[in-house]
Coordinates of C-alpha atoms in Angstrom, one line a residue:
M1 CA -10.0 -12.8 -8.6
D2 CA -7.6 -12.4 -5.7
L3 CA -8.5 -10.9 -2.3
L4 CA -7.1 -7.4 -3.0
Y5 CA -8.7 -7.0 -6.4
A6 CA -12.1 -8.3 -5.1
A7 CA -12.0 -6.0 -2.2
Q8 CA -11.1 -3.0 -4.4
H9 CA -13.9 -3.9 -6.8
Y10 CA -16.6 -4.0 -4.2
Q11 CA -15.3 -0.8 -2.6
T12 CA -15.9 0.7 -6.0
V13 CA -19.4 -0.7 -6.0
I14 CA -20.1 0.9 -2.5
R15 CA -18.8 4.2 -3.8
S16 CA -21.1 3.9 -6.9
V17 CA -24.2 3.2 -4.7
S18 CA -23.4 6.2 -2.5
L19 CA -23.1 8.5 -5.5
E20 CA -26.2 7.2 -7.2
L21 CA -28.4 7.6 -4.0
T22 CA -27.2 11.0 -2.8
M23 CA -30.8 12.3 -3.4
K24 CA -32.5 9.5 -1.5
P25 CA -33.4 9.5 2.2
V26 CA -30.5 8.9 4.5
R27 CA -31.9 5.7 6.0
F28 CA -32.3 4.2 2.5
I29 CA -28.7 5.1 1.7
F30 CA -27.5 3.4 4.9
T31 CA -29.7 0.3 4.3
V32 CA -28.5 -0.2 0.7
G33 CA -25.0 0.6 1.6
A34 CA -25.1 -2.0 4.3
L35 CA -26.4 -4.7 2.0
V36 CA -23.8 -3.9 -0.6
L37 CA -21.1 -3.9 2.0
S38 CA -22.2 -7.3 3.2
A39 CA -22.0 -8.7 -0.3
A40 CA -18.6 -7.0 -0.8
V41 CA -17.2 -8.5 2.4
A42 CA -18.5 -12.0 1.7
Y43 CA -17.1 -11.9 -1.8
A44 CA -13.7 -10.3 -1.1
Q45 CA -13.1 -12.1 2.2
G46 CA -14.5 -15.5 1.4
G47 CA -17.1 -15.1 4.0
Q48 CA -15.1 -13.1 6.5
D49 CA -16.9 -10.0 7.7
F50 CA -14.9 -6.8 8.3
S51 CA -16.9 -6.5 11.5
K52 CA -14.9 -9.4 12.8
V53 CA -11.6 -7.7 12.2
E54 CA -9.8 -6.4 15.3
I55 CA -7.2 -3.7 15.2
K56 CA -4.0 -4.6 16.9
T57 CA -1.8 -1.8 18.2
N58 CA 2.0 -2.3 18.4
K59 CA 4.2 0.1 20.3
V60 CA 7.5 0.8 18.4
T61 CA 8.5 3.9 20.5
D62 CA 6.7 6.2 22.9
K63 CA 5.7 8.3 20.0
F64 CA 5.2 5.8 17.2
Y65 CA 2.9 2.8 16.8
T66 CA 1.8 0.5 14.1
L67 CA -1.7 -0.8 13.6
D68 CA -2.6 -4.2 12.1
G69 CA -6.1 -5.0 10.9
Q70 CA -7.0 -6.2 7.4
G71 CA -4.7 -4.8 4.7
G72 CA -1.5 -2.8 4.8
T73 CA 0.3 -1.9 8.0
I74 CA -0.7 1.6 9.4
G75 CA 1.8 3.8 11.2
V76 CA 0.9 6.6 13.6
L77 CA 3.2 9.3 15.1
I78 CA 1.5 10.8 18.1
G79 CA 2.1 13.9 20.3
P80 CA 0.8 17.4 21.2
D81 CA 0.7 18.6 17.6
G82 CA -1.8 15.8 16.7
V83 CA -1.5 12.5 14.8
F84 CA 0.5 11.9 11.7
M85 CA -0.9 8.7 10.0
V86 CA 0.6 6.5 7.3
D87 CA -2.1 4.7 5.2
T88 CA -5.7 4.0 6.1
Q89 CA -6.6 0.3 5.2
F90 CA -10.1 -0.6 3.9
A91 CA -13.0 1.9 4.4
P92 CA -15.1 -0.4 6.5
L93 CA -12.4 -0.4 9.2
S94 CA -12.1 3.4 9.6
E95 CA -14.1 3.7 12.8
K96 CA -12.2 0.9 14.4
I97 CA -8.9 2.4 13.4
A98 CA -9.9 5.8 14.7
A99 CA -11.0 4.2 18.0
A100 CA -7.7 2.4 18.3
I101 CA -5.8 5.7 17.8
K102 CA -8.0 7.4 20.4
Q103 CA -6.7 4.8 22.9
L104 CA -3.3 6.2 22.2
T105 CA -4.0 9.9 22.2
P106 CA -6.9 12.4 22.5
Q107 CA -5.3 14.5 19.8
P108 CA -7.0 14.7 16.3
I109 CA -5.6 13.0 13.2
K110 CA -4.1 16.0 11.4
F111 CA -2.3 14.4 8.4
V112 CA -2.6 11.1 6.5
V113 CA 0.0 10.1 3.9
N114 CA -0.7 7.3 1.4
T115 CA 2.2 5.1 0.4
H116 CA 0.4 4.0 -2.8
V117 CA -3.0 3.7 -4.4
H118 CA -4.2 0.2 -3.5
G119 CA -7.4 0.1 -1.5
D120 CA -6.0 -1.9 1.4
H121 CA -3.8 1.2 2.0
S122 CA -5.9 4.1 0.8
G123 CA -9.5 2.8 1.1
G124 CA -10.3 4.8 4.2
D125 CA -9.1 8.1 2.8
E126 CA -12.7 9.5 2.4
N127 CA -13.6 8.6 5.9
F128 CA -10.5 10.2 7.4
G129 CA -10.9 13.2 5.2
K130 CA -14.4 13.7 6.7
M131 CA -12.8 13.5 10.1
G132 CA -10.7 16.6 9.2
A133 CA -7.4 15.0 8.2
T134 CA -5.3 16.5 5.5
I135 CA -4.3 13.8 3.0
I136 CA -0.9 14.0 1.4
S137 CA 0.6 12.0 -1.5
R138 CA 2.6 12.0 -4.6
E139 CA 1.0 13.9 -7.5
E140 CA 0.9 10.6 -9.4
L141 CA -1.1 8.9 -6.6
R142 CA -3.6 11.8 -6.5
F143 CA -4.2 11.3 -10.2
R144 CA -4.7 7.5 -9.7
L145 CA -7.3 8.1 -7.0
A146 CA -9.1 10.7 -9.2
H147 CA -8.9 8.6 -12.3
P148 CA -8.9 4.9 -11.2
N149 CA -8.3 2.0 -13.5
P150 CA -11.3 -0.2 -14.5
G151 CA -12.2 -2.9 -12.0
A152 CA -11.1 -6.5 -12.5
N153 CA -14.4 -7.3 -14.2
G154 CA -14.0 -4.3 -16.6
Q155 CA -16.4 -1.9 -14.8
P156 CA -15.2 1.7 -14.9
G157 CA -13.4 2.7 -11.7
V158 CA -15.2 5.2 -9.5
P159 CA -13.1 8.2 -8.5
T160 CA -12.4 8.9 -4.9
A161 CA -14.7 11.7 -3.6
A162 CA -13.1 15.1 -3.3
V163 CA -13.0 14.9 0.5
G164 CA -10.8 11.8 0.2
L165 CA -8.4 13.2 -2.4
P166 CA -5.0 14.5 -1.2
K167 CA -5.0 18.2 -0.5
Q168 CA -1.3 18.4 -0.6
T169 CA 1.0 16.7 -3.1
Y170 CA 4.7 16.6 -3.7
R171 CA 7.2 15.5 -6.4
E172 CA 10.6 14.4 -5.1
Q173 CA 10.6 15.0 -1.3
L174 CA 8.5 16.7 1.3
T175 CA 9.6 17.3 4.9
L176 CA 7.2 17.9 7.8
H177 CA 8.0 18.8 11.4
M178 CA 5.5 17.4 13.9
N179 CA 5.6 16.3 17.5
G180 CA 9.2 17.1 17.8
E181 CA 10.2 14.8 14.9
E182 CA 11.2 15.3 11.3
V183 CA 9.1 13.3 8.8
Q184 CA 10.5 12.9 5.4
L185 CA 8.2 11.8 2.5
I186 CA 10.5 10.5 -0.2
A187 CA 9.3 9.6 -3.7
I188 CA 10.1 6.2 -5.0
P189 CA 9.4 6.5 -8.8
R190 CA 7.7 3.7 -10.7
A191 CA 8.3 0.9 -8.2
H192 CA 5.3 -1.1 -6.9
T193 CA 3.2 1.7 -8.6
D194 CA 4.1 5.1 -10.0
G195 CA 3.0 6.9 -6.8
D196 CA 5.0 5.1 -4.1
T197 CA 6.2 7.0 -1.1
M198 CA 8.8 6.0 1.5
V199 CA 8.2 7.6 4.9
Y200 CA 11.3 8.2 6.9
F201 CA 11.5 9.3 10.6
P202 CA 15.2 10.0 11.0
G203 CA 15.0 10.9 14.7
L204 CA 13.2 7.7 15.5
D205 CA 15.2 5.6 13.0
I206 CA 12.1 4.2 11.4
I207 CA 11.2 3.7 7.8
M208 CA 7.8 2.8 6.3
T209 CA 7.8 1.5 2.8
G210 CA 4.3 0.6 1.7
D211 CA 4.2 -2.3 -0.8
F212 CA 7.4 -1.7 -2.8
Y213 CA 8.9 -3.7 0.0
R214 CA 7.0 -6.5 1.7
A215 CA 8.5 -8.8 4.3
I216 CA 6.4 -11.6 3.0
Q217 CA 6.0 -13.0 -0.6
Y218 CA 7.9 -12.1 -3.7
P219 CA 8.0 -8.5 -4.9
N220 CA 4.9 -7.2 -6.7
V221 CA 5.2 -4.9 -9.7
D222 CA 1.8 -3.4 -10.5
R223 CA 2.4 -2.4 -14.1
A224 CA -1.2 -1.4 -14.6
N225 CA -0.7 1.3 -12.0
G226 CA 2.7 2.5 -13.4
G227 CA 5.0 0.1 -11.5
S228 CA 8.3 -1.1 -13.0
L229 CA 10.8 -3.8 -12.1
Q230 CA 13.9 -1.6 -12.1
G231 CA 12.1 1.1 -10.2
L232 CA 11.2 -1.5 -7.5
I233 CA 14.9 -2.6 -7.3
D234 CA 16.0 1.0 -7.1
G235 CA 13.4 1.7 -4.4
L236 CA 14.8 -1.2 -2.3
G237 CA 18.2 0.4 -2.7
S238 CA 16.9 3.7 -1.4
V239 CA 15.6 2.0 1.7
I240 CA 19.0 0.3 2.2
G241 CA 20.8 3.6 1.7
H242 CA 18.7 5.4 4.3
A243 CA 18.8 2.7 6.8
G244 CA 21.4 2.1 9.5
P245 CA 22.1 -1.2 11.3
N246 CA 19.4 -0.5 13.9
T247 CA 16.8 1.0 11.7
K248 CA 13.3 -0.4 12.1
I249 CA 11.8 -1.0 8.6
V250 CA 8.1 -1.3 8.5
P251 CA 6.9 -3.0 5.3
G252 CA 3.5 -2.7 3.6
H253 CA 2.8 -6.3 4.8
G254 CA 4.7 -8.6 7.1
P255 CA 6.8 -8.2 10.2
T256 CA 9.1 -5.2 10.9
V257 CA 12.7 -6.0 9.8
D258 CA 16.2 -4.5 9.6
R259 CA 18.3 -3.5 6.7
T260 CA 19.8 -7.0 6.2
A261 CA 16.3 -8.4 5.3
V262 CA 15.8 -5.7 2.7
M263 CA 19.2 -6.4 1.2
A264 CA 18.3 -10.1 0.9
H265 CA 14.9 -9.2 -0.7
R266 CA 16.7 -7.0 -3.2
D267 CA 19.1 -9.8 -4.0
V268 CA 16.1 -12.0 -4.8
A269 CA 14.6 -9.4 -7.1
I270 CA 17.9 -8.9 -8.9
A271 CA 18.4 -12.7 -9.3
V272 CA 14.9 -13.1 -10.8
R273 CA 15.4 -10.1 -13.1
D274 CA 18.7 -11.4 -14.4
R275 CA 17.4 -15.0 -14.9
V276 CA 14.3 -13.8 -16.8
A277 CA 16.3 -11.4 -18.8
A278 CA 18.6 -14.2 -20.0
L279 CA 15.6 -16.3 -21.1
V280 CA 14.0 -13.3 -22.8
A281 CA 17.2 -12.8 -24.8
Q282 CA 16.9 -16.4 -25.9
G283 CA 13.5 -15.7 -27.3
K284 CA 11.5 -17.7 -24.8
T285 CA 7.8 -17.1 -24.4
E286 CA 6.3 -16.0 -21.1
D287 CA 5.0 -19.5 -20.4
E288 CA 8.4 -21.0 -21.2
V289 CA 10.0 -18.7 -18.8
V290 CA 7.5 -19.7 -16.1
A291 CA 8.1 -23.4 -16.9
A292 CA 11.9 -22.9 -16.3
K293 CA 11.1 -22.4 -12.6
V294 CA 13.7 -19.7 -12.1
T295 CA 12.6 -19.1 -8.6
A296 CA 12.8 -22.7 -7.4
D297 CA 16.0 -22.2 -5.4
L298 CA 14.8 -18.8 -4.0
D299 CA 11.6 -19.9 -2.4
A300 CA 13.3 -20.8 0.8
K301 CA 14.4 -17.2 1.2
I302 CA 10.9 -15.9 1.0
Q303 CA 8.3 -16.0 3.7
Q304 CA 4.9 -17.3 2.5
P305 CA 5.9 -17.5 -1.2
G306 CA 2.7 -19.2 -2.3
T307 CA 2.1 -18.5 -6.0
T308 CA 3.7 -15.0 -5.9
G309 CA 6.9 -16.4 -7.4
E310 CA 5.1 -17.1 -10.7
R311 CA 3.3 -13.7 -10.5
F312 CA 6.7 -11.9 -10.1
V313 CA 8.3 -13.9 -13.0
R314 CA 5.4 -13.0 -15.3
Q315 CA 5.6 -9.3 -14.2
A316 CA 9.4 -9.4 -14.8
Y317 CA 8.9 -10.9 -18.2
A318 CA 6.3 -8.3 -19.3
D319 CA 8.5 -5.5 -18.0
L320 CA 11.6 -6.7 -19.7
K321 CA 9.9 -7.4 -23.0
A322 CA 8.4 -3.9 -22.9
T323 CA 11.8 -2.3 -22.4
R324 CA 13.8 -4.3 -24.9

């Protein structure tokens, strides 16, 4: 079980305990919750405790910052109208994240948008909902949060509590005006998942992508949550189309990049798609396609490729077989 799936599973366990013990004394809830959280952290992080995670604040402009902790990159637009926040990371980090934002502005967190469903991007939604933030997402993402897939061990997923569900949803595009800036939420259909959102700040020349673009590792198509290979490639094209030569592109994971880096990433995705498609047409099995090492000459173009090349090849194979 990899880090993300383990963390999501144990976040589900924590939610289950909270639901089951709602009629118990508050101290008992906290005690059991702490024990379960400790087990979750130990399992998901290989012994790393979320209490050891520090939130790093990075200034992009006077109005816009990114936050790094454990999980996906968070974005915050600050100003007199309040805070507009992109993604929430894991639930145990919510207080630290809120404290880091308080260092930037005394204004409350008014809006939170989720780029996609995974717990390292949406895990803190319930906590920030309790703080009064209005959560926004694609309709598909709200459905995923309310009707989660089973855990990696087959246990039923636990729905996000009502306070953490998006109160406002959109389909193709939603535009907000806040702190003197236009914020465009743009649907990226069936890419990393079926609920991806690209967040574009045209006045600041900043784009946040969530995980349909990562500056590290090969692309990741989560077919179990509605993702698709062609949708991911199209999503990368949308980023490239919105970006200019100086646009700062903030990925779901990895360093901020420019349009050229996204173009190179899309080229890799297309190359893998075409190579796998040719082998599928020859009747090769999934393992035979993996054994062909179609990514061998591409690894040098990917930061921290690890085993994600094989993962992407298998995802491409499954997607292409399903659409033949």
